[in-house]
CSV table of C-alpha atoms in Angstrom, one decimal:
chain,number,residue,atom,x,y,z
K,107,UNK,CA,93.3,87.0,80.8
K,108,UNK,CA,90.9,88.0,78.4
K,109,UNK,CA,88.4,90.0,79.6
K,110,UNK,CA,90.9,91.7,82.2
K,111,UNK,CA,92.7,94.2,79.0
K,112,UNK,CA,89.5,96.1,78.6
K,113,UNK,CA,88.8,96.5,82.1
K,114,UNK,CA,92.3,97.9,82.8
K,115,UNK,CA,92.4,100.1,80.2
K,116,UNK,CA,89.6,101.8,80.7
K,117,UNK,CA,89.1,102.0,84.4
K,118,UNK,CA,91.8,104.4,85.3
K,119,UNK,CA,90.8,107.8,82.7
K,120,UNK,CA,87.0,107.3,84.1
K,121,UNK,CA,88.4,107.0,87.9
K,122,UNK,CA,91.4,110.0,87.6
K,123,UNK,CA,88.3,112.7,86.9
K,124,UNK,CA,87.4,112.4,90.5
K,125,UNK,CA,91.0,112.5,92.3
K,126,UNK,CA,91.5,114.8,94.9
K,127,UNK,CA,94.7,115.8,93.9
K,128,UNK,CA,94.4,118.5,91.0
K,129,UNK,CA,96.8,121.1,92.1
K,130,UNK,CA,98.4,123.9,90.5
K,131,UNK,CA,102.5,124.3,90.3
K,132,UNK,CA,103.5,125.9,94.1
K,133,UNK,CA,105.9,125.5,96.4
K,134,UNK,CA,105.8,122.8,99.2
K,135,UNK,CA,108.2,121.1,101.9
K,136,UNK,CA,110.8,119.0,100.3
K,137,UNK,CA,109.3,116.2,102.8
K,138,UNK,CA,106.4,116.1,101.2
K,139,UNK,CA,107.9,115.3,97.8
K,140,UNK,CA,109.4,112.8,99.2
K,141,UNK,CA,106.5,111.3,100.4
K,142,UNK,CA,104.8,111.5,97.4
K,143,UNK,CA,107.8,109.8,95.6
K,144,UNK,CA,107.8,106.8,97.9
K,145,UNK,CA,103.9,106.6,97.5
K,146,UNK,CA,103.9,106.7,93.6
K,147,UNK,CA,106.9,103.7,93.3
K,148,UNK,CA,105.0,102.0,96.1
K,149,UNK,CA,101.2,102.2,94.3
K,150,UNK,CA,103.4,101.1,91.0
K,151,UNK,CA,104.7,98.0,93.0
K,152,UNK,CA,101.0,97.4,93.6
K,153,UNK,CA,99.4,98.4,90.4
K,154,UNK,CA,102.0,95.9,88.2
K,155,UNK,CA,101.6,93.3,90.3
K,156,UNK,CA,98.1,93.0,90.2
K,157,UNK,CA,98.5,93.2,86.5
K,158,UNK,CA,100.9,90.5,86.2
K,159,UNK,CA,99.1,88.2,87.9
K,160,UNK,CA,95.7,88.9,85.7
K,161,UNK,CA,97.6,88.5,82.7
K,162,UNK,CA,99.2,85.2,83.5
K,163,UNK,CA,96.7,83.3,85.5
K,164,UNK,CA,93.3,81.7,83.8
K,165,UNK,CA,89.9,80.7,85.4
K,166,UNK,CA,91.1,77.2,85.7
K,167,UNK,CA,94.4,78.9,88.0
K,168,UNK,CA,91.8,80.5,90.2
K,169,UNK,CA,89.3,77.3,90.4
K,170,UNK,CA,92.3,75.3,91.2
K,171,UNK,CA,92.8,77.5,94.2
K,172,UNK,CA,89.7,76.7,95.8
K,173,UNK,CA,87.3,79.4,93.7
K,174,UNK,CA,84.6,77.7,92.5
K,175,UNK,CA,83.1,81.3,91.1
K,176,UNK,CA,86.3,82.2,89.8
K,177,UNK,CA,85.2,85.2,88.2
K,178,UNK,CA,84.5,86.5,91.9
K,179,UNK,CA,88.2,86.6,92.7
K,180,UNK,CA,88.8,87.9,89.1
K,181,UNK,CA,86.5,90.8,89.1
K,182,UNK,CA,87.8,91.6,92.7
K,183,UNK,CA,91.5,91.8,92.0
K,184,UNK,CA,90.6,93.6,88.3
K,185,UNK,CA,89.1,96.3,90.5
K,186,UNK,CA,91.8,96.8,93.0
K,187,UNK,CA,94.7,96.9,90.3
K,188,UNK,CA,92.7,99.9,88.2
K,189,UNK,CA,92.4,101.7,91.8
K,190,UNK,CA,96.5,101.1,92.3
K,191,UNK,CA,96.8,102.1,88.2
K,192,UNK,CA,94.4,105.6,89.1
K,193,UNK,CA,96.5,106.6,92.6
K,194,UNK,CA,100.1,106.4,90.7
K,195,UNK,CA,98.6,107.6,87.8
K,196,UNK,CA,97.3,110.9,90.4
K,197,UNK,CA,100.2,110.6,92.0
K,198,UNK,CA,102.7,111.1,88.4
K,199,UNK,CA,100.6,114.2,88.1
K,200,UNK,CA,100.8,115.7,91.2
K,201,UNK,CA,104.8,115.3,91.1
K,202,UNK,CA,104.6,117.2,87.9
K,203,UNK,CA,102.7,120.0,88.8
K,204,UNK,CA,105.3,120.3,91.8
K,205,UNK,CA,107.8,120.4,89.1
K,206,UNK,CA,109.3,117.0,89.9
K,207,UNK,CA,110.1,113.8,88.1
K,208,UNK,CA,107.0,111.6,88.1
K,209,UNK,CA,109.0,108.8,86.9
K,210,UNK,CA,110.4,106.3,89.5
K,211,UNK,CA,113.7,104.9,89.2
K,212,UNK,CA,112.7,101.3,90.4
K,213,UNK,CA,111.5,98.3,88.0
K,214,UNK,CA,110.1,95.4,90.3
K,215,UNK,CA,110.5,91.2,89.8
K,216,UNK,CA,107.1,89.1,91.2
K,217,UNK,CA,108.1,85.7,89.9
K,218,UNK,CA,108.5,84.4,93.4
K,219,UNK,CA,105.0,85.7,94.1
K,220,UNK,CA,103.1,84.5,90.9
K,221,UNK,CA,104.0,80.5,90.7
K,222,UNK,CA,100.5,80.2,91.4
K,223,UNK,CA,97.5,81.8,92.2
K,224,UNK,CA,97.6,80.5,95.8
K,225,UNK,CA,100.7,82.2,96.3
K,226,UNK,CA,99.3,85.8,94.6
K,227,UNK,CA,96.8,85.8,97.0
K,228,UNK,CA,98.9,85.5,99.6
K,229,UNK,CA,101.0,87.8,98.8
K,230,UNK,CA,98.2,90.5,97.9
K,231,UNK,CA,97.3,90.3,101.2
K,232,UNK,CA,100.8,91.9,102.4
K,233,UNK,CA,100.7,93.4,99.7
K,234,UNK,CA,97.8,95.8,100.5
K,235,UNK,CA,98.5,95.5,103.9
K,236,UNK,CA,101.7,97.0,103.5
K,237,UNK,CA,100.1,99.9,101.7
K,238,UNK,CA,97.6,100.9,104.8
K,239,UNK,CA,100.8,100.8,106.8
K,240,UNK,CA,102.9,102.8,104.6
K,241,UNK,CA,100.4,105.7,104.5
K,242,UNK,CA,99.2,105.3,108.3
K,243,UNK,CA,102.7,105.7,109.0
K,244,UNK,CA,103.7,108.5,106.6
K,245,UNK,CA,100.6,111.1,108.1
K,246,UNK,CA,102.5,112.7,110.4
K,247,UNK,CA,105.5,113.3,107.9
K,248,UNK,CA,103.3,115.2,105.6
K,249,UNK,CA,103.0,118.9,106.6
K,250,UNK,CA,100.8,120.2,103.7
K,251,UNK,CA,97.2,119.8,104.1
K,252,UNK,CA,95.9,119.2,100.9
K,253,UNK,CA,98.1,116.0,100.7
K,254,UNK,CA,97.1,115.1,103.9
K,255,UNK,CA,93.7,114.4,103.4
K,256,UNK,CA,94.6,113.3,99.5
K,257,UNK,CA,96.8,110.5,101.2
K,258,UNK,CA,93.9,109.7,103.7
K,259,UNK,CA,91.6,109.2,101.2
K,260,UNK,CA,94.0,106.7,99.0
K,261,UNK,CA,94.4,105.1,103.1
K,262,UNK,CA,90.9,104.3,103.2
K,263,UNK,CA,90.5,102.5,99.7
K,264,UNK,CA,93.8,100.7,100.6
K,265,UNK,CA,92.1,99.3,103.9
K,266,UNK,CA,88.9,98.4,101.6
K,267,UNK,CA,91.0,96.0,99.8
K,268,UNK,CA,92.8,95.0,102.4
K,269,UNK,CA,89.2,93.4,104.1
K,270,UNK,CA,88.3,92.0,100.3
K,271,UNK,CA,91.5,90.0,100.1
K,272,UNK,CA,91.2,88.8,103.7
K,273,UNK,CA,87.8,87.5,102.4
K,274,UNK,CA,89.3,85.9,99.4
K,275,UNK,CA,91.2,84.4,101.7
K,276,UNK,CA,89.1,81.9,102.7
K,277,UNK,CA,90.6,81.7,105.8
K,278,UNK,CA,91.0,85.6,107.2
K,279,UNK,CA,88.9,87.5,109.9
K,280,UNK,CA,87.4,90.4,107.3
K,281,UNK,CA,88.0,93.0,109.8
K,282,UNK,CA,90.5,91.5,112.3
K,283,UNK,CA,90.9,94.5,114.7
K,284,UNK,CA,89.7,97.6,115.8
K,285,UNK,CA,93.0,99.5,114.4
K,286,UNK,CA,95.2,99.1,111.9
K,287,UNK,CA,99.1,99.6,112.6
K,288,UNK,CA,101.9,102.2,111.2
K,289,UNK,CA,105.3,101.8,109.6
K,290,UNK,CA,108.0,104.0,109.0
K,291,UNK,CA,109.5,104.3,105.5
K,292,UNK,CA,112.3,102.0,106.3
K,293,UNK,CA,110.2,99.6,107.8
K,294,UNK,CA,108.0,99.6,104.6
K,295,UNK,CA,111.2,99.0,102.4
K,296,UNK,CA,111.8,96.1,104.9
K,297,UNK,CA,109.0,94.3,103.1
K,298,UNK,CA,108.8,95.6,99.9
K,299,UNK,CA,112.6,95.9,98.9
K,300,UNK,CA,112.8,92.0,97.8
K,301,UNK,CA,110.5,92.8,95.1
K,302,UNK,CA,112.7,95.5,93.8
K,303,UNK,CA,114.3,94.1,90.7
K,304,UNK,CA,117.9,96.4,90.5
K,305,UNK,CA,118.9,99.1,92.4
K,306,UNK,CA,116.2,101.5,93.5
K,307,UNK,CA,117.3,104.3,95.2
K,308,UNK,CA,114.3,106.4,97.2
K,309,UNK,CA,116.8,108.2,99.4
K,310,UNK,CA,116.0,106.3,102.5
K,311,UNK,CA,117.5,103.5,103.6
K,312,UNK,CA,115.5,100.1,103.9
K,313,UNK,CA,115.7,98.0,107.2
K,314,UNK,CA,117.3,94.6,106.9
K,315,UNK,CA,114.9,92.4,105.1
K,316,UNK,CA,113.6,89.8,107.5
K,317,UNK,CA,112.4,86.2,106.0
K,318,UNK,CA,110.7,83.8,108.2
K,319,UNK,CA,111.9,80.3,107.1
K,320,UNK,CA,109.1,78.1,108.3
K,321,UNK,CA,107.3,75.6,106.0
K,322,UNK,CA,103.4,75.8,105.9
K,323,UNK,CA,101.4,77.7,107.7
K,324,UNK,CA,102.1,79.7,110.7
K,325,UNK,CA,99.3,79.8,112.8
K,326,UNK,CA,98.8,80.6,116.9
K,327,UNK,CA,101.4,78.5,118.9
K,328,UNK,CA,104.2,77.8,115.4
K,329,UNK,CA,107.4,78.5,116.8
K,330,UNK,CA,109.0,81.0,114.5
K,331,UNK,CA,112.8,80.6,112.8
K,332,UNK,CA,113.9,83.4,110.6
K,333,UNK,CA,116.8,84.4,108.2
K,334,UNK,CA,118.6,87.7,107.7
K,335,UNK,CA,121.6,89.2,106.8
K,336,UNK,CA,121.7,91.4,110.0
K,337,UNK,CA,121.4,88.0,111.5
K,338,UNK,CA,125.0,86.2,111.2
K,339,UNK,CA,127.5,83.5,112.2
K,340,UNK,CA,129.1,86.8,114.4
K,341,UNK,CA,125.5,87.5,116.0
K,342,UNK,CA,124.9,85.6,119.6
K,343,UNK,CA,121.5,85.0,119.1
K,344,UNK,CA,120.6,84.2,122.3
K,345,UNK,CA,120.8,88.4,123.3
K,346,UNK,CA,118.3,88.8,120.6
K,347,UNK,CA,114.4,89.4,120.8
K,348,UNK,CA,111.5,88.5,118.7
K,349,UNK,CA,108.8,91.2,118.8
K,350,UNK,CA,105.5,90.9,117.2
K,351,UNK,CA,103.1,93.9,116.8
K,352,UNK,CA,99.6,93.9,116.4
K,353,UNK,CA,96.8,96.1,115.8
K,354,UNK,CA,96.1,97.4,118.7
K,355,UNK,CA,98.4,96.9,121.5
K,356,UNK,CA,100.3,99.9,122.1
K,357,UNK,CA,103.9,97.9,122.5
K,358,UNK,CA,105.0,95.0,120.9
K,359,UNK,CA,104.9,91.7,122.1
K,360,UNK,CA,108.7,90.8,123.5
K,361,UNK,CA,110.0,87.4,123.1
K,362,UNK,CA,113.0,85.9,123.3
K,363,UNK,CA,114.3,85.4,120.1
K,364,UNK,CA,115.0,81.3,120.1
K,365,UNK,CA,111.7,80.9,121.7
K,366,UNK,CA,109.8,82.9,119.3
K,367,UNK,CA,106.5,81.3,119.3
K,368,UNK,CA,102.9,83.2,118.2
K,369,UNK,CA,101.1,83.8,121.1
K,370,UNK,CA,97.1,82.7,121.2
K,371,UNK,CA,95.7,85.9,121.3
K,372,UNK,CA,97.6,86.7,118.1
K,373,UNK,CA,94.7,86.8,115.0
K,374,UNK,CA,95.1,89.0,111.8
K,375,UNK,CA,98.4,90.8,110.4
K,376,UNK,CA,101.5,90.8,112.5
K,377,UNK,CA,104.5,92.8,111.9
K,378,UNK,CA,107.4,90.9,113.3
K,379,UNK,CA,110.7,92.3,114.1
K,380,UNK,CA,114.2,91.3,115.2
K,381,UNK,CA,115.9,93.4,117.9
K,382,UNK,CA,119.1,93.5,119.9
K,383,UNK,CA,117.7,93.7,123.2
K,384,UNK,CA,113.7,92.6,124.8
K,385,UNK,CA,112.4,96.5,125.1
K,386,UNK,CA,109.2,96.3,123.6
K,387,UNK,CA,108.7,98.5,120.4
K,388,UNK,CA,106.2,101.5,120.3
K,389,UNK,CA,103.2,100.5,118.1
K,390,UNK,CA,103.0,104.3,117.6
K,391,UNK,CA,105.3,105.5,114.5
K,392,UNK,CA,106.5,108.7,116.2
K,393,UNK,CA,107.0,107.2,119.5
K,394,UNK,CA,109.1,104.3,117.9
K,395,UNK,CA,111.2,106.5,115.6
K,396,UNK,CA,113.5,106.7,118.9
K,397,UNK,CA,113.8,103.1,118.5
K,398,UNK,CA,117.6,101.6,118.3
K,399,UNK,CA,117.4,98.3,118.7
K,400,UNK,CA,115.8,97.7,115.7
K,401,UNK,CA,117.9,94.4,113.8
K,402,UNK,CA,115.9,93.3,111.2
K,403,UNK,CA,112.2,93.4,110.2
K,404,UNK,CA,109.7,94.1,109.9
K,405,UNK,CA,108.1,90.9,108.0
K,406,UNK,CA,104.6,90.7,108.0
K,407,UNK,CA,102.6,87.7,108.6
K,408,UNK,CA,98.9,86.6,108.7
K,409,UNK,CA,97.6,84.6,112.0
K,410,UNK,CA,94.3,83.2,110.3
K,411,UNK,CA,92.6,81.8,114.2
K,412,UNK,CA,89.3,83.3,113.0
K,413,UNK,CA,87.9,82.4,109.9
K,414,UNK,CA,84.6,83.3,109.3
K,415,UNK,CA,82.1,82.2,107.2
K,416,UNK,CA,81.9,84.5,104.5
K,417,UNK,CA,85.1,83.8,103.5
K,418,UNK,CA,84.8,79.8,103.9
K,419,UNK,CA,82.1,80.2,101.6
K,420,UNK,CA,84.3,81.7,98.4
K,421,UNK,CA,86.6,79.6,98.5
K,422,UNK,CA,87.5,76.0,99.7
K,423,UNK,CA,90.9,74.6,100.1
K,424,UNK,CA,90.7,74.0,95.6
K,425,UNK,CA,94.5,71.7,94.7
K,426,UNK,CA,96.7,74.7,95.2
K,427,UNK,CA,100.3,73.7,96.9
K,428,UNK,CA,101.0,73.9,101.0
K,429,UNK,CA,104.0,76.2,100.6
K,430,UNK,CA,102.0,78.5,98.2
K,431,UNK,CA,100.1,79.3,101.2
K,432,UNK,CA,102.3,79.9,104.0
K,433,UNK,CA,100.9,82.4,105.8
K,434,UNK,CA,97.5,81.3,105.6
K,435,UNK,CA,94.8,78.6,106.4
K,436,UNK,CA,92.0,77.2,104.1
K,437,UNK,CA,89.6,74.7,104.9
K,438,UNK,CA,88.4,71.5,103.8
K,439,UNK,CA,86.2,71.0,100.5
K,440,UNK,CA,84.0,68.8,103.2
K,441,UNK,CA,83.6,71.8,105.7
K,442,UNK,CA,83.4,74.0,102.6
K,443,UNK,CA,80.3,71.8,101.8
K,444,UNK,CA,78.9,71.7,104.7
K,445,UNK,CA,78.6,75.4,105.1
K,446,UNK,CA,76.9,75.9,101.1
K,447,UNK,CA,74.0,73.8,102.3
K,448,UNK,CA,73.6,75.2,105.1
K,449,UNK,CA,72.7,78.3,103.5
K,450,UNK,CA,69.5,76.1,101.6
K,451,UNK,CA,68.0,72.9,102.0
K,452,UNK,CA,70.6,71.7,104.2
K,453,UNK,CA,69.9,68.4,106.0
K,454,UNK,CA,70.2,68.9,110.0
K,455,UNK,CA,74.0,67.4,110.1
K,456,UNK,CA,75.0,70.0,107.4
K,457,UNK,CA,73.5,72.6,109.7
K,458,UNK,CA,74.9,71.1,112.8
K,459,UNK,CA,78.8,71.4,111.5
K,460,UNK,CA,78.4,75.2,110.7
K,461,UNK,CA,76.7,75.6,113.7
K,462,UNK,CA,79.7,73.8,116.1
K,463,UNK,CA,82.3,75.6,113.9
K,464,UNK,CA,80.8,78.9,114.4
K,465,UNK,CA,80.1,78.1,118.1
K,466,UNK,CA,84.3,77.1,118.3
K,467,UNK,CA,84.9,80.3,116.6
K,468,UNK,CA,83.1,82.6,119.2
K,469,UNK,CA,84.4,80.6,121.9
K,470,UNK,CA,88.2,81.2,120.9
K,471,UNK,CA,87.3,84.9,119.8
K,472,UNK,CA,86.1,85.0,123.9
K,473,UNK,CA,89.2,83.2,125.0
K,474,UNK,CA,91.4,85.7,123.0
K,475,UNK,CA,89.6,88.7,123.8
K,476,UNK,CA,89.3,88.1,127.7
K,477,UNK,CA,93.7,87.4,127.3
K,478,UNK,CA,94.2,90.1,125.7
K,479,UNK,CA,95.2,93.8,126.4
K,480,UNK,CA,92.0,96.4,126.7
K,481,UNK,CA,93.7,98.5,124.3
K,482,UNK,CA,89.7,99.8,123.4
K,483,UNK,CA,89.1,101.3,126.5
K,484,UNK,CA,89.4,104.6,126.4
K,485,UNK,CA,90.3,104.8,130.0
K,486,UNK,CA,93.2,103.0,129.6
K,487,UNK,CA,96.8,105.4,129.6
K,488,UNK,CA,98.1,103.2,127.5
K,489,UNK,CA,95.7,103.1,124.8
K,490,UNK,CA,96.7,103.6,121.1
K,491,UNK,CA,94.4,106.7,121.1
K,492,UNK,CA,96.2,108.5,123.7
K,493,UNK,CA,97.7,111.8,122.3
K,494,UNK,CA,100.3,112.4,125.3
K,495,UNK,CA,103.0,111.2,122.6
K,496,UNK,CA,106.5,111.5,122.7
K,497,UNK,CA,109.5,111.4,120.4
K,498,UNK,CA,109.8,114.9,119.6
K,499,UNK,CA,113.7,115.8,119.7
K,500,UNK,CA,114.9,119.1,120.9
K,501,UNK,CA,114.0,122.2,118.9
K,502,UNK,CA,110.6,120.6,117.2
K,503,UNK,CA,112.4,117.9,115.0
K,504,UNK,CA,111.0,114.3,115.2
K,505,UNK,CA,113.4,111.4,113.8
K,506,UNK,CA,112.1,108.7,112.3
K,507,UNK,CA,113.9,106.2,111.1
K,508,UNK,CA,114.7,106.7,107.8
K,509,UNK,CA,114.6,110.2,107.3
K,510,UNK,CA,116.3,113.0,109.1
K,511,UNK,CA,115.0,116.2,109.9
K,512,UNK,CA,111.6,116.2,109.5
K,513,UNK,CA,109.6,119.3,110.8
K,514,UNK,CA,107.0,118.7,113.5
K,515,UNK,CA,104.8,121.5,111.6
């Protein structure tokens, strides 16, 4: 693109003055070099594939997808690749002043995710999704401060971008829950291991990837088939679950796995798993580390049952392809229409529409929230919030999966 070179180049020396991470050579746990190793090859994942998808796609790729300001989504996406560029670029330093090799081992293959813009949208939003996981879910691995809060402040930026591309969505709720959920390392690598191009060895093994095979979009009440290599000709799938976590809920929604179908109260990112048996799975990362029944998955998905306005009104359904957007919902030009004149001299039916569309869209965010667990009430035991945790194995250790003695301090 041609405006997007200059932007790139320049962003990251101006952003890297203000990192918090400008640390002198010293010793620390060889967990947390880990950590930073899996964070640096996961903000390069990020940072190159923002870039290739600005360096192949034009404004007519991005009006085609429904942008009719395309330099909206442009400027948008150019800002959130030269904040991916300025946390591995951090990150590469930090790893050298520990005296480590800053340079990851893995190269990465996106031609699945670029056919079209449609489908690089899409996949951002897992994308950066993926990221507020990976680093809610690594916090209580790290046992040096500093880090800590250096990896909490990369957490919140990741969750900005996270609401922008639920915007550019068109379809997204901006902010779809009150919390945001936690994977473990091998979880991450669950997702983000079929974008590894080669071998790529982080020293911890990836979950089974799991692929969800239906055609366009899944949306409350699609009835979910999947495909896996964990998942065989010698596996009896009828002993098997389907589990869906949410933001949220502090266990996992159990289903059995041949009637795997996406519940109504189910809006926003959904990490689906595959397990052996119908126990529910901890939404907490330390509790679930205990977890054995664990067969494939995660996948990640997007539930789009609340699309606001805000979104509707940067971008309409534009040409792109159904399967480009499988995991998500756009609207019609005509609604799209509807809702710009609203906003100005709209005539009374133009109002009307937005008005009955917003009305359906509080009326099913009532339904949902009236069927669904009070996992915001603090008075609840079961709350996310709660701190009577457990998973803590004998003499202080706690095993996550994926990594093997980990110190609880």
């Amino acid at each position: 693109m041609r405006f997007s070179t200059t932007l790139l180049l320049t962003a990251v020396p101006l952003a890297a003055y203000a990192a918090p991470l400008r640390m002198t050579k010293r010793q620390v746990a060889a967990i947390d070099v880990t950590v930073l190793q899996f964070a640096n090859t996961l903000e390069q994942l990020e940072s190159q594939f923002y870039a290739a998808g600005l360096s192949k796609f034009q404004d007519s790729d991005f009006e085609a997808a429904g942008f009719g300001v395309s330099s909206v989504a442009i400027q948008q996406i150019t800002n959130i690749q030269s904040d991916e560029a300025t946390h591995a670029s951090v990150l590469e330093e930090e790893l050298t002043a520990l005296g480590q090799n800053p340079n990851s081992t893995c190269s990465f293959n996106f031609d699945s995710a670029l056919t079209d813009v449609a489908t690089m949208a899409a996949t951002a939003r897992v994308v950066e999704n993926l990221g507020v996981m990976a680093y809610l879910g690594a916090a209580s691995l790290l046992t040096d401060p500093q880090l800590l809060e250096a990896a909490g402040s990369i957490l919140t930026v990741e969750a900005r971008h996270q609401t922008i591309l639920n915007v550019l969505s068109g379809s997204g709720t901006a902010i779809p829950s009150a919390f945001d959920l936690a994977l473990t390392p091998s979880e991450v690598l669950a997702v983000a291991s079929p974008f590894f191009s080669g071998s790529c060895d982080l020293g911890i093994p990836a979950n089974p990837t799991l692929t969800v095979t239906n055609t366009g979009t899944i949306s409350q009440g699609t009835s979910l088939t999947f495909s896996s290599t964990a998942i065989n000709s010698s596996v009896d799938t009828s002993t098997l679950s389907c589990q869906m976590m949410i933001g949220g809920n502090p266990f996992s929604i159990s289903l059995p796995y041949n009637q795997c179908v996406v519940p109504n109260t189910v809006n926003g990112p959904v990490a689906i798993y595959v397990t052996s048996d119908d126990n529910p799975l901890q939404s907490n990362v330390v509790n679930r580390a205990s977890a054995n029944n664990i067969l494939a998955g995660p996948t990640v998905a997007f539930i789009d049952a609340q699309p606001e306005t805000l979104g509707q009104m940067v971008r309409s359904s534009g040409t792109g392809t159904a399967a480009a957007s499988s995991s998500t919902q756009t609207i019609s030009p005509d609604v799209a229409a509807s809702i710009i004149s609203a906003q100005g001299t709209s005539s009374a039916s133009g109002a009307a529409a937005t008005d009955t569309s917003a009305a359906s869209a509080t009326d099913s965010a009532s339904a949902a929230a009236s069927t669904s667990n009070s996992v915001n009430d603090s008075s609840d035991p079961s709350a996310p919030f709660r701190d009577d945790f457990t998973g803590l194995a004998p003499g202080g250790a706690i095993n996550v999966v994926g990594w093997s003695n980990v110190p609880s301090n």
